[in-house]
CSV table of C-alpha atoms in Angstrom, one decimal:
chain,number,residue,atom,x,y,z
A,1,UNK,CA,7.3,-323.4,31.8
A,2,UNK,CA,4.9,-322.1,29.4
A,3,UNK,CA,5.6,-324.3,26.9
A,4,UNK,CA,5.9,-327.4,29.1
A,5,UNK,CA,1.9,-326.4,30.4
A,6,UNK,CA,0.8,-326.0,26.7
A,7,UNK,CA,1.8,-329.4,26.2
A,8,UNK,CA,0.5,-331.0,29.4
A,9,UNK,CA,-2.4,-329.4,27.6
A,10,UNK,CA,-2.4,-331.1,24.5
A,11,UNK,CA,-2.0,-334.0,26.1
A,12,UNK,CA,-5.1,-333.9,28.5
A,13,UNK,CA,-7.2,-332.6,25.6
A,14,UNK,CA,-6.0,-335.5,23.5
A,15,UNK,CA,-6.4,-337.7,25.8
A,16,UNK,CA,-9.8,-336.5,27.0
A,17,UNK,CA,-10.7,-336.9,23.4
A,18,UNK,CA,-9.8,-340.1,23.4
A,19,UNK,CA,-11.8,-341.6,25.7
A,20,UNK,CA,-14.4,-344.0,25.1
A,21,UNK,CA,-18.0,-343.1,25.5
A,22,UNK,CA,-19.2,-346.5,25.6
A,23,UNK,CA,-20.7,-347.4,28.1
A,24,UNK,CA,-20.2,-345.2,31.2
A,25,UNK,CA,-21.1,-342.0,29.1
A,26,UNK,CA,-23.8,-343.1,27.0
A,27,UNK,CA,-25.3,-344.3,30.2
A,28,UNK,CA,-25.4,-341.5,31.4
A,29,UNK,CA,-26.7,-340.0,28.1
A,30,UNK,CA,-29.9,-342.4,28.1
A,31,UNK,CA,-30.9,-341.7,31.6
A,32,UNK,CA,-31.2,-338.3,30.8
A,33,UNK,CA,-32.4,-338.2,27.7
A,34,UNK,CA,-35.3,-340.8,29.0
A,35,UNK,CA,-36.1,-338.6,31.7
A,36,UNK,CA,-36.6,-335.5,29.9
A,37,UNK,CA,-39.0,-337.7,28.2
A,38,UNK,CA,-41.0,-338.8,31.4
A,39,UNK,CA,-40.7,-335.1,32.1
A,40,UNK,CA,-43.2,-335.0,29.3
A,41,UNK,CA,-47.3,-334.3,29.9
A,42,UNK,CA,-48.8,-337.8,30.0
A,43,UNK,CA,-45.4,-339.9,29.5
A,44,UNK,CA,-46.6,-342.0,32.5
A,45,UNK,CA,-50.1,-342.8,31.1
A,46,UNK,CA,-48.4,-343.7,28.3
A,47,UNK,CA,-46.3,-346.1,29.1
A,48,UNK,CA,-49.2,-348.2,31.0
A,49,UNK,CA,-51.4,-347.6,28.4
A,50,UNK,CA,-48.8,-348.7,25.5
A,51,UNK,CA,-45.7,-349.6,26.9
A,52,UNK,CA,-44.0,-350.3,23.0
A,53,UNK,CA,-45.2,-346.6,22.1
A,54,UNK,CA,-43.3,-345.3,25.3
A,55,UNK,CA,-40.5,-347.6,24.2
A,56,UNK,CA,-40.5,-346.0,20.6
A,57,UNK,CA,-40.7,-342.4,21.9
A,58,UNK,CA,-37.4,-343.1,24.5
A,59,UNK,CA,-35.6,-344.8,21.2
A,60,UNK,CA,-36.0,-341.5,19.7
A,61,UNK,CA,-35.1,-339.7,22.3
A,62,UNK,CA,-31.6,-341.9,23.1
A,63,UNK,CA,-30.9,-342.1,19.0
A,64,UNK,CA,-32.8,-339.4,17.3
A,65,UNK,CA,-29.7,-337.9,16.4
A,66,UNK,CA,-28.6,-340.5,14.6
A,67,UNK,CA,-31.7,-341.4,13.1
A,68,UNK,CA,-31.6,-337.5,11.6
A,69,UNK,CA,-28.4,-337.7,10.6
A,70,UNK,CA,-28.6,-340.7,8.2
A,71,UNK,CA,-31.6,-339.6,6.7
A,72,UNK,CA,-29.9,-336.3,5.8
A,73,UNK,CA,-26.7,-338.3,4.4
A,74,UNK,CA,-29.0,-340.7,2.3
A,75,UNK,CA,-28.3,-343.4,4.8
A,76,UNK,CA,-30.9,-346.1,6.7
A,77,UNK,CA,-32.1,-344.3,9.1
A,78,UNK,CA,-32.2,-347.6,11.5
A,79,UNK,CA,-28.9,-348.1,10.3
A,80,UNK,CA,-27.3,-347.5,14.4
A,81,UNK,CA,-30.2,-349.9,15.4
A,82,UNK,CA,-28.4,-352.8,14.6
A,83,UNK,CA,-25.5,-351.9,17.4
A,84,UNK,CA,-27.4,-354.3,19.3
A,85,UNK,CA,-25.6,-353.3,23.1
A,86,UNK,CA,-26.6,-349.9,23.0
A,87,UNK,CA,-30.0,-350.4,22.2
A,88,UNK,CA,-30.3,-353.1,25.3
A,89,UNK,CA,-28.8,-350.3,27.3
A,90,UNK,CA,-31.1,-348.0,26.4
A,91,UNK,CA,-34.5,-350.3,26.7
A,92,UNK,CA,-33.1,-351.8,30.1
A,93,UNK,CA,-32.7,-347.7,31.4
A,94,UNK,CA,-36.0,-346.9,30.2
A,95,UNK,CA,-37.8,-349.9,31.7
A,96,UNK,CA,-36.3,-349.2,34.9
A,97,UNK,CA,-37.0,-345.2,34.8
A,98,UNK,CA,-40.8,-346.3,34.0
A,99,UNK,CA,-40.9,-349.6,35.4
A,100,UNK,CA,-38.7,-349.9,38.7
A,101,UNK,CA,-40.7,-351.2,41.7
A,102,UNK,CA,-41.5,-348.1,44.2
A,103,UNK,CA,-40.0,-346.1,41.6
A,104,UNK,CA,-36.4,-346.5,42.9
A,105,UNK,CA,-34.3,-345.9,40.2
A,106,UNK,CA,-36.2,-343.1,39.0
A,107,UNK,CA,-35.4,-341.0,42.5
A,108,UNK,CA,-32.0,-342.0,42.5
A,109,UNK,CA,-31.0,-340.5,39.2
A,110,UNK,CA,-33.1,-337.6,39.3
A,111,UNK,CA,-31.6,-336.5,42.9
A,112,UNK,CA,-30.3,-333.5,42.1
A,113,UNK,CA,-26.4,-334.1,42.8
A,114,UNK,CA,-26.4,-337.4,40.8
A,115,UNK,CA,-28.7,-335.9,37.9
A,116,UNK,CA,-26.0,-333.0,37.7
A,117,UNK,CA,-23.1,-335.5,37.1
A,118,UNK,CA,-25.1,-337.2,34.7
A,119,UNK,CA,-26.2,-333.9,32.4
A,120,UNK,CA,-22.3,-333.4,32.5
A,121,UNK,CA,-21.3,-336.6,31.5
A,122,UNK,CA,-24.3,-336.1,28.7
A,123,UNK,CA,-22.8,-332.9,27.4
A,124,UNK,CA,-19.4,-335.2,26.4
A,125,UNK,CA,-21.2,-337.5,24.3
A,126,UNK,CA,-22.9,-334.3,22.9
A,127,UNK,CA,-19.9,-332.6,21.6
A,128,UNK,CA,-18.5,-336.3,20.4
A,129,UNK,CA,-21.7,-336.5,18.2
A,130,UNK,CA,-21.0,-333.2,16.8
A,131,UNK,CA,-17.7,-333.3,16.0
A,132,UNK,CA,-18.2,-336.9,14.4
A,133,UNK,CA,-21.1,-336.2,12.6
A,134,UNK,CA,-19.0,-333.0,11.1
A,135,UNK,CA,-15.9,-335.8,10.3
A,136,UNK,CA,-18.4,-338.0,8.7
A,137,UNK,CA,-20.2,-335.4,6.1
A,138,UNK,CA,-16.9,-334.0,5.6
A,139,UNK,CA,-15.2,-337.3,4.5
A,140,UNK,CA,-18.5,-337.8,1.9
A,141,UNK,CA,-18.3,-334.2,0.9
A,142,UNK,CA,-15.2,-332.2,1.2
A,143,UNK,CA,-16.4,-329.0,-0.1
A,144,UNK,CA,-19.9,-329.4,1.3
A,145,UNK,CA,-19.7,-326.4,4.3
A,146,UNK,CA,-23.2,-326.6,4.9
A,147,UNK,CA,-24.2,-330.4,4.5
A,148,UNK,CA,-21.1,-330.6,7.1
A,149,UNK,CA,-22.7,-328.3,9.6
A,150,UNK,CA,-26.7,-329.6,9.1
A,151,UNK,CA,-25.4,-332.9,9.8
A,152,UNK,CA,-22.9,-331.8,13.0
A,153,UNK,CA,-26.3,-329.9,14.5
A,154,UNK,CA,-28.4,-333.1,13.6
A,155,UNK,CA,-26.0,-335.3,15.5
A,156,UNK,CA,-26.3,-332.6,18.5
A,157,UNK,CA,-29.9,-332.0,18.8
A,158,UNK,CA,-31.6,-334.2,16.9
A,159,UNK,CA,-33.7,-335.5,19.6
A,160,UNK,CA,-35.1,-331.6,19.9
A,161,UNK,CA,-35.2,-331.5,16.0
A,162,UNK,CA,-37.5,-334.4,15.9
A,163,UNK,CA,-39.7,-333.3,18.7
A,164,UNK,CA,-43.0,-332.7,16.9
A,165,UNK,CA,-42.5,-336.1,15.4
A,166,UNK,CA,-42.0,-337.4,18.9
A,167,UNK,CA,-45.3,-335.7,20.0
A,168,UNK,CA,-47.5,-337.2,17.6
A,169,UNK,CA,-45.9,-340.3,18.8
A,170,UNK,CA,-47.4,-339.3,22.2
A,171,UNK,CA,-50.9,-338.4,20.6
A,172,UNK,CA,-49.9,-334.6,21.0
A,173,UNK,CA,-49.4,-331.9,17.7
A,174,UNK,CA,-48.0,-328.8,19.0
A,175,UNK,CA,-46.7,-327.1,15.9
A,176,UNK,CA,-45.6,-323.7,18.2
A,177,UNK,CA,-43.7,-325.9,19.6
A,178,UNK,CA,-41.0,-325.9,16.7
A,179,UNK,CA,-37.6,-326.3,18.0
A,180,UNK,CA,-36.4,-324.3,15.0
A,181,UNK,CA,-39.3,-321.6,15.7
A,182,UNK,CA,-38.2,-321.4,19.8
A,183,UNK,CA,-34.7,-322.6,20.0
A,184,UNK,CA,-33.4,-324.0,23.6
A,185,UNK,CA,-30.0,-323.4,24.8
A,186,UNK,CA,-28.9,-327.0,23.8
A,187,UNK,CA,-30.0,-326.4,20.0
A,188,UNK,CA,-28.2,-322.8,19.8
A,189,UNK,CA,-24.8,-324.4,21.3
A,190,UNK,CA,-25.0,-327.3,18.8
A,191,UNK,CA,-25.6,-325.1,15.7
A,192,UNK,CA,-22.7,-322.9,17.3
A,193,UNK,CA,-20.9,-325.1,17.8
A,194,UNK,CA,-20.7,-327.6,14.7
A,195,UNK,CA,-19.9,-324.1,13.0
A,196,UNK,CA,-16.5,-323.9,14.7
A,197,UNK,CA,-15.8,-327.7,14.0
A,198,UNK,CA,-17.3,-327.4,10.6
A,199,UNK,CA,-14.1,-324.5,10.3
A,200,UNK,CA,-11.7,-326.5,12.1
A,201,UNK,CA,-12.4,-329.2,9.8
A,202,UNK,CA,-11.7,-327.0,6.9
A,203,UNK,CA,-8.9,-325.7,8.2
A,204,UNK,CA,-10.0,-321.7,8.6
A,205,UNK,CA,-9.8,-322.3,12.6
A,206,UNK,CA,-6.2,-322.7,13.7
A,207,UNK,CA,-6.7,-325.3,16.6
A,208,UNK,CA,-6.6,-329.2,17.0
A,209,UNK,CA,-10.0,-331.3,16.9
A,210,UNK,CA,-8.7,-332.6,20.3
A,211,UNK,CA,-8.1,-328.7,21.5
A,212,UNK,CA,-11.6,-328.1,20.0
A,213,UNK,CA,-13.6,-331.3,21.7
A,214,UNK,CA,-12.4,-330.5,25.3
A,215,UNK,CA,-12.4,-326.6,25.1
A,216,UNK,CA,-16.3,-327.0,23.8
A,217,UNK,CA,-17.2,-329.7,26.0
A,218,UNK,CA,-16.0,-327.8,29.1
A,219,UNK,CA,-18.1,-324.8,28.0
A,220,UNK,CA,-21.1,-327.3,28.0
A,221,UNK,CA,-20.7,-328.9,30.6
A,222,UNK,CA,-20.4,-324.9,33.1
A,223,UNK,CA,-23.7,-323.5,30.8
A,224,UNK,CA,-25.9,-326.9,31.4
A,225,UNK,CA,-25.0,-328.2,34.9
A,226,UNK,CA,-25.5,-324.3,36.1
A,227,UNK,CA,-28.7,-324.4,34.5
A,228,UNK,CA,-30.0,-327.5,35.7
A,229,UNK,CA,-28.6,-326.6,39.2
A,230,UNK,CA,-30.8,-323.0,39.1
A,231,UNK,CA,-33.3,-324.5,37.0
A,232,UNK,CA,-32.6,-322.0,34.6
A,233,UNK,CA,-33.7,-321.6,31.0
A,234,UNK,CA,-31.8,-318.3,30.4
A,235,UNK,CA,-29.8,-318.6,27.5
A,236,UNK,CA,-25.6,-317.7,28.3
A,237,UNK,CA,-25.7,-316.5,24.4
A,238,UNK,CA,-28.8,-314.0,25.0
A,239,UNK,CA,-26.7,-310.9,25.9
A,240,UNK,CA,-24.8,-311.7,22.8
A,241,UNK,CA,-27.7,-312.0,20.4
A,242,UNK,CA,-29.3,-308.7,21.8
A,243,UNK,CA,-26.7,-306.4,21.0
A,244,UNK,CA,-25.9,-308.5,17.3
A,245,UNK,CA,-29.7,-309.0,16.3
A,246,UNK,CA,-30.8,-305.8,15.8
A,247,UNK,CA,-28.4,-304.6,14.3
A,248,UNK,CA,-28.1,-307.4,11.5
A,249,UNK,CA,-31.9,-307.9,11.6
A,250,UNK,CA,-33.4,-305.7,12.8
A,251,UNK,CA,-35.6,-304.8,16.0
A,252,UNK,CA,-39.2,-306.2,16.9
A,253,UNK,CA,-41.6,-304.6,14.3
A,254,UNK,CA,-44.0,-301.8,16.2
A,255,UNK,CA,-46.8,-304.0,13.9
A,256,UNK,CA,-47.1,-307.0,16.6
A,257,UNK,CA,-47.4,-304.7,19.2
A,258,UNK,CA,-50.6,-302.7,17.4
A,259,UNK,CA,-52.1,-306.3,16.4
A,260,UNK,CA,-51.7,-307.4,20.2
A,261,UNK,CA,-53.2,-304.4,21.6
A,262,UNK,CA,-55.9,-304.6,18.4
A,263,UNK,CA,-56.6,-308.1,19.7
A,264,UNK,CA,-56.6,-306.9,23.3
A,265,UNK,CA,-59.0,-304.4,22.7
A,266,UNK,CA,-61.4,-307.0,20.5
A,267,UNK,CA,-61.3,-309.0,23.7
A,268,UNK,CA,-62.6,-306.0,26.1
A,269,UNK,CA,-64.6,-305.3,23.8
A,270,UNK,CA,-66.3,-308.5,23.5
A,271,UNK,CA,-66.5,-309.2,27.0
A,272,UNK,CA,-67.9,-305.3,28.3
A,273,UNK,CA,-70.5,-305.8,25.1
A,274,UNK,CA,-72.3,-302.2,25.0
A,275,UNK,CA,-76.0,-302.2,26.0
A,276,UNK,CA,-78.9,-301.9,24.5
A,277,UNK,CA,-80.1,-298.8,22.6
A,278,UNK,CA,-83.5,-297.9,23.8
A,279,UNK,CA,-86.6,-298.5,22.1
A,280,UNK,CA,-88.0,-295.5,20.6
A,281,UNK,CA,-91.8,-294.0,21.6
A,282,UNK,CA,-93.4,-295.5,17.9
A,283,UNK,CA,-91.9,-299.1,18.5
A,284,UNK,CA,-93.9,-299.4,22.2
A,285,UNK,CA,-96.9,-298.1,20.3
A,286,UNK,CA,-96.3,-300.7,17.8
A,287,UNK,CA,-96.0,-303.4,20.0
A,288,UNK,CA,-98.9,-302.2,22.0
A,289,UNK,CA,-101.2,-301.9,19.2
A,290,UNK,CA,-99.8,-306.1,18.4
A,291,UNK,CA,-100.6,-307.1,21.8
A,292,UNK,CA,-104.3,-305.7,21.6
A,293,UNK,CA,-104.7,-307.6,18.0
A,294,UNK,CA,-103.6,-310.8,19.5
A,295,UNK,CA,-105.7,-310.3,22.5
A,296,UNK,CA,-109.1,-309.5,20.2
A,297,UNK,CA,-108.4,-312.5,17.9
C-alpha cells in the first residue's frame, strides 16, 4: 500500500509538472501581476496621462523576470518579447484592468475569492520560472552554483528585483525601497527556494525535479493565498530567521538604538527651544543711554 501511494505520488507530481502554463496560468499570472501594479500610488493617473508608460511599467511587471534573467546570462534582454501571444495577452489584460468601461473587469478579478485562485494559480508559474531558469544556467554552466541560483531568484522575483527601475518609470525614486534592503515574502521564498533546486540540480538533494516543483509549489501556494486572504505581510520564515540570525550574525547593535534616541532628543530639543537669558542691568542702561542719543540727534 505504501509503495503503491508513493507512486500514485510520483505520478501526480510528474504529471502536475507537466502541465502547460500557457495560457490558463500565465493568465492568471498577468492579472495579478498588473494589479499589484495599479495597486501602485498614482498608477491610475498614469495610465491617462501616458497610457504607453503604463503599458511599459505592466510589461515589466508580467516579464521582468525574464528580462533580468537574460541580462544576467549575456542574453537580449527583449529576447521573450518576440513570443508575440504572450505579450498580446498581457497588453489585452492590462488594457482591460485600466481600461474596462465601469471598471468591470477590474472588480471581478480583484473580488476576493477569484483574486485568491488567481494568486494560486500565479504561485505555479512562479516555481516553473525558478526551476527553469535554474535548468537553463545550469545547462550553460555546470559548475556555476551561484550563477545557477542568481538566475533561478531572477526568474522568481524579478519583477520585485527591478522595482526601483519600475518606479522611475512611474516618476517615483525610492531608494529605501530596495527589495534587496527590505525583502518581501515572495523574494525570500524564491532565493529559498532556487537554493534547493540549485541542489537538486546538482545532485546533493535526493528528490526528483517533478517531486521538487509540486512539493514547493504547494508550499506557495498555503503561505500566499493565506496571506492575501488575512491581508498579511507576516513572513512564515520569520520565526525561523529569529532564532538563526543572531546567532550566525548577530543581534541589533545597541548603537541604532542611542542614535535614535540622540535624534529623538535633537527633535525635543528643537521644538521645546530654551528661552531667553535675561538681559543684564548694564545692557538696559546701554540701550537707554542709545535711545536718548537718537532722540537728541
Amino acid at each position: 500500500m505504501e509503495l503503491a501511494g508513493a507512486l500514485q505520488l510520483g505520478e501526480l507530481a510528474s504529471a502536475f509538472a507537466a502541465l502547460p502554463v500557457f495560457p490558463l496560468f500565465d493568465t492568471a499570472y498577468f492579472i495579478v501581476s498588473v494589479l499589484y501594479l495599479k495597486y501602485e500610488p498614482g498608477a491610475m493617473e498614469m495610465s491617462r496621462k501616458s497610457p504607453f508608460a503604463s503599458w511599459l511599467c505592466a510589461m515589466l511587471h508580467c516579464f521582468g523576470s525574464y528580462i533580468l534573467a537574460d541580462l544576467l546570462l549575456g542574453e537580449s534582454p527583449i529576447d521573450y518579447f518576440s513570443n508575440n501571444s504572450s505579450v498580446i495577452l498581457a497588453t489585452a489584460v492590462w488594457y482591460l484592468i485600466f481600461f474596462c468601461p465601469m471598471n468591470l473587469f477590474y472588480k471581478c478579478v480583484s473580488f476576493l475569492p477569484i483574486k485568491l485562485i488567481f494568486v494560486a494559480m500565479k504561485e505555479v508559474v512562479r516555481v516553473r520560472k525558478i526551476a527553469a531558469g535554474v535548468h537553463h544556467a545550469h545547462h550553460r554552466y555546470h559548475h556555476g552554483w551561484f550563477i545557477m541560483m542568481a538566475t533561478g531568484w531572477a526568474k522568481g522575483s524579478g519583477v520585485a528585483l527591478l522595482s526601483n527601475f519600475e518606479q522611475l518609470l512611474r516618476g517615483i525614486w525610492k531608494p529605501e525601497t530596495n527589495e534587496i534592503l527590505r525583502m518581501s515574502f515572495p523574494t525570500k521564498a524564491s532565493l529559498y527556494g532556487t537554493v534547493l533546486f540549485t541542489l537538486q540540480q546538482t545532485r546533493w538533494l535526493p528528490i526528483s525535479e517533478a517531486n521538487l516543483i509540486f512539493f514547493f509549489t504547494m508550499f506557495m501556494i498555503v503561505c500566499k493565498v493565506f496571506m492575501t486572504a488575512t491581508h498579511s505581510h507576516a513572513s512564515p520564515f520569520a520565526p525561523v530567521e529569529n532564532f538563526i540570525c543572531p546567532v550566525f550574525f548577530g543581534s541589533v547593535s545597541s548603537g541604532h538604538t542611542s542614535h535614535h534616541h540622540d535624534q529623538h532628543g535633537a527633535s525635543h530639543e528643537v521644538s521645546h527651544p530654551p528661552p531667553p537669558l535675561a538681559k543684564s542691568k548694564e545692557e538696559l542702561n546701554e540701550g537707554t543711554r542709545k535711545r536718548k542719543a537718537k532722540k537728541a540727534e
